[in-house]
Amino acid sequence: MADYNARVLPFINKVAYVTAKAGIYPSGGYHSGIDLATGNNDPLYAMCDSEIIGKGFQAGGYGNYIIYKDLTSDYAFLYGHMKDPSPFNIGDRVSLNQQIGIEGDTGNTTGIHVHVEMQNYVQNGN
């Protein structure tokens, strides 16, 4: 098996709490990722060497978000509710542990956190 470096969380040296799991909310509705919170507007870091494939703002949902694709697999990651738009643009490359945003509460939220999704980029048709 080849060596592979990746992070498990988008935070470095911070305690993060799961505030919502993927699946069905207790109040109903589908939640497509996991919500992690430090509650402090902490920096968010890339969990792998990757390329930015999407970014934007969604008022009723993700707020400021960024999507990046792992350079060594078919997986892409989305960070939602970031405090500010990411300084990176589509096509930019980012490295493992490089800061790509700040935890926030933009869009449809109940407090400061980051929404993290992981999807198979190829299987889901880009």
mmCIF file of C-alpha atoms in Angstrom:
data_model
loop_
_atom_site.group_PDB
_atom_site.id
_atom_site.type_symbol
_atom_site.label_atom_id
_atom_site.label_comp_id
_atom_site.label_asym_id
_atom_site.label_seq_id
_atom_site.Cartn_x
_atom_site.Cartn_y
_atom_site.Cartn_z
ATOM 1 C CA MET A 1 0.000 0.000 0.000
ATOM 2 C CA ALA A 2 1.342 3.451 -0.924
ATOM 3 C CA ASP A 3 2.075 6.101 1.668
ATOM 4 C CA TYR A 4 -0.647 8.713 1.954
ATOM 5 C CA ASN A 5 -0.894 11.790 4.131
ATOM 6 C CA ALA A 6 -4.242 13.295 5.061
ATOM 7 C CA ARG A 7 -5.895 15.078 7.961
ATOM 8 C CA VAL A 8 -8.936 13.804 9.803
ATOM 9 C CA LEU A 9 -10.223 17.248 10.839
ATOM 10 C CA PRO A 10 -10.086 20.689 9.194
ATOM 11 C CA PHE A 11 -8.572 22.118 12.406
ATOM 12 C CA ILE A 12 -5.002 21.951 13.736
ATOM 13 C CA ASN A 13 -4.371 21.665 17.487
ATOM 14 C CA LYS A 14 -7.990 22.519 18.334
ATOM 15 C CA VAL A 15 -10.713 20.556 20.071
ATOM 16 C CA ALA A 16 -13.766 20.336 17.818
ATOM 17 C CA TYR A 17 -17.210 19.083 18.744
ATOM 18 C CA VAL A 18 -19.668 17.296 16.470
ATOM 19 C CA THR A 19 -22.772 19.459 16.558
ATOM 20 C CA ALA A 20 -24.700 17.594 13.830
ATOM 21 C CA LYS A 21 -24.085 14.197 12.231
ATOM 22 C CA ALA A 22 -24.774 13.232 8.639
ATOM 23 C CA GLY A 23 -28.214 11.792 8.009
ATOM 24 C CA ILE A 24 -31.618 12.875 9.232
ATOM 25 C CA TYR A 25 -31.934 15.773 11.672
ATOM 26 C CA PRO A 26 -34.025 15.024 14.780
ATOM 27 C CA SER A 27 -36.371 17.769 13.573
ATOM 28 C CA GLY A 28 -36.561 16.209 10.094
ATOM 29 C CA GLY A 29 -34.761 16.982 6.865
ATOM 30 C CA TYR A 30 -31.569 15.528 5.440
ATOM 31 C CA HIS A 31 -28.107 16.666 6.544
ATOM 32 C CA SER A 32 -25.498 15.831 3.895
ATOM 33 C CA GLY A 33 -22.381 16.272 6.019
ATOM 34 C CA ILE A 34 -21.058 16.650 9.513
ATOM 35 C CA ASP A 35 -20.945 19.892 11.498
ATOM 36 C CA LEU A 36 -17.819 20.510 13.582
ATOM 37 C CA ALA A 37 -17.437 23.424 15.951
ATOM 38 C CA THR A 38 -14.718 25.009 18.022
ATOM 39 C CA GLY A 39 -16.963 28.060 18.356
ATOM 40 C CA ASN A 40 -14.052 30.451 17.951
ATOM 41 C CA ASN A 41 -13.843 31.355 14.251
ATOM 42 C CA ASP A 42 -10.733 29.157 14.034
ATOM 43 C CA PRO A 43 -8.739 28.666 10.810
ATOM 44 C CA LEU A 44 -9.738 25.812 8.485
ATOM 45 C CA TYR A 45 -7.048 23.757 6.796
ATOM 46 C CA ALA A 46 -6.939 21.515 3.738
ATOM 47 C CA MET A 47 -7.125 17.854 4.717
ATOM 48 C CA CYS A 48 -5.080 16.750 1.674
ATOM 49 C CA ASP A 49 -3.117 18.035 -1.312
ATOM 50 C CA SER A 50 -5.869 19.259 -3.581
ATOM 51 C CA GLU A 51 -7.269 21.550 -6.265
ATOM 52 C CA ILE A 52 -10.070 24.064 -5.695
ATOM 53 C CA ILE A 53 -13.020 23.009 -7.874
ATOM 54 C CA GLY A 54 -15.792 25.229 -6.539
ATOM 55 C CA LYS A 55 -16.555 28.188 -4.294
ATOM 56 C CA GLY A 56 -19.372 30.618 -3.718
ATOM 57 C CA PHE A 57 -22.088 31.848 -1.393
ATOM 58 C CA GLN A 58 -25.457 30.211 -0.723
ATOM 59 C CA ALA A 59 -27.653 32.373 1.546
ATOM 60 C CA GLY A 60 -30.176 29.696 2.536
ATOM 61 C CA GLY A 61 -27.651 26.906 2.938
ATOM 62 C CA TYR A 62 -23.857 26.721 2.993
ATOM 63 C CA GLY A 63 -23.141 30.453 3.189
ATOM 64 C CA ASN A 64 -19.512 30.989 2.138
ATOM 65 C CA TYR A 65 -18.253 27.633 0.896
ATOM 66 C CA ILE A 66 -15.317 26.054 -0.890
ATOM 67 C CA ILE A 67 -14.937 22.662 -2.581
ATOM 68 C CA TYR A 68 -11.579 21.033 -3.125
ATOM 69 C CA LYS A 69 -10.647 17.714 -4.781
ATOM 70 C CA ASP A 70 -7.951 15.406 -3.464
ATOM 71 C CA LEU A 71 -5.134 15.110 -6.033
ATOM 72 C CA THR A 72 -4.616 11.390 -5.355
ATOM 73 C CA SER A 73 -8.175 10.044 -5.200
ATOM 74 C CA ASP A 74 -11.686 10.602 -6.529
ATOM 75 C CA TYR A 75 -12.814 12.406 -3.371
ATOM 76 C CA ALA A 76 -13.799 16.037 -2.984
ATOM 77 C CA PHE A 77 -14.482 17.964 0.223
ATOM 78 C CA LEU A 78 -16.790 20.897 0.902
ATOM 79 C CA TYR A 79 -16.439 23.366 3.773
ATOM 80 C CA GLY A 80 -19.556 25.438 4.388
ATOM 81 C CA HIS A 81 -20.528 28.380 6.630
ATOM 82 C CA MET A 82 -17.052 29.955 6.458
ATOM 83 C CA LYS A 83 -16.711 33.416 7.990
ATOM 84 C CA ASP A 84 -15.411 34.977 4.754
ATOM 85 C CA PRO A 85 -15.011 33.824 1.157
ATOM 86 C CA SER A 86 -11.864 31.757 0.709
ATOM 87 C CA PRO A 87 -8.973 33.682 -0.865
ATOM 88 C CA PHE A 88 -8.441 30.805 -3.311
ATOM 89 C CA ASN A 89 -9.960 30.554 -6.768
ATOM 90 C CA ILE A 90 -11.135 27.619 -8.857
ATOM 91 C CA GLY A 91 -8.084 25.868 -10.300
ATOM 92 C CA ASP A 92 -5.739 26.889 -7.473
ATOM 93 C CA ARG A 93 -3.728 24.121 -5.826
ATOM 94 C CA VAL A 94 -3.550 23.883 -2.042
ATOM 95 C CA SER A 95 -1.333 21.707 0.109
ATOM 96 C CA LEU A 96 -2.102 19.485 3.063
ATOM 97 C CA ASN A 97 -2.365 21.689 6.193
ATOM 98 C CA GLN A 98 -2.606 24.938 4.190
ATOM 99 C CA GLN A 99 -5.203 27.363 5.567
ATOM 100 C CA ILE A 100 -8.126 27.756 3.159
ATOM 101 C CA GLY A 101 -10.732 29.538 5.264
ATOM 102 C CA ILE A 102 -12.100 30.430 8.700
ATOM 103 C CA GLU A 103 -14.871 28.719 10.660
ATOM 104 C CA GLY A 104 -17.995 30.884 10.637
ATOM 105 C CA ASP A 105 -21.763 31.183 10.712
ATOM 106 C CA THR A 106 -22.773 32.371 7.238
ATOM 107 C CA GLY A 107 -25.808 30.900 5.492
ATOM 108 C CA ASN A 108 -28.329 28.768 7.363
ATOM 109 C CA THR A 109 -26.675 28.118 10.753
ATOM 110 C CA THR A 110 -27.354 28.090 14.463
ATOM 111 C CA GLY A 111 -23.837 29.168 15.455
ATOM 112 C CA ILE A 112 -20.165 29.202 14.548
ATOM 113 C CA HIS A 113 -19.057 25.900 12.959
ATOM 114 C CA VAL A 114 -17.920 24.320 9.708
ATOM 115 C CA HIS A 115 -20.079 21.961 7.659
ATOM 116 C CA VAL A 116 -17.860 19.268 6.092
ATOM 117 C CA GLU A 117 -18.940 16.985 3.253
ATOM 118 C CA MET A 118 -16.944 14.317 1.461
ATOM 119 C CA GLN A 119 -18.160 12.955 -1.867
ATOM 120 C CA ASN A 120 -16.848 10.708 -4.587
ATOM 121 C CA TYR A 121 -16.258 13.337 -7.288
ATOM 122 C CA VAL A 122 -16.167 10.883 -10.218
ATOM 123 C CA GLN A 123 -19.059 8.663 -9.092
ATOM 124 C CA ASN A 124 -21.339 11.660 -8.538
ATOM 125 C CA GLY A 125 -20.677 13.055 -12.012
ATOM 126 C CA ASN A 126 -18.465 15.952 -10.950
#
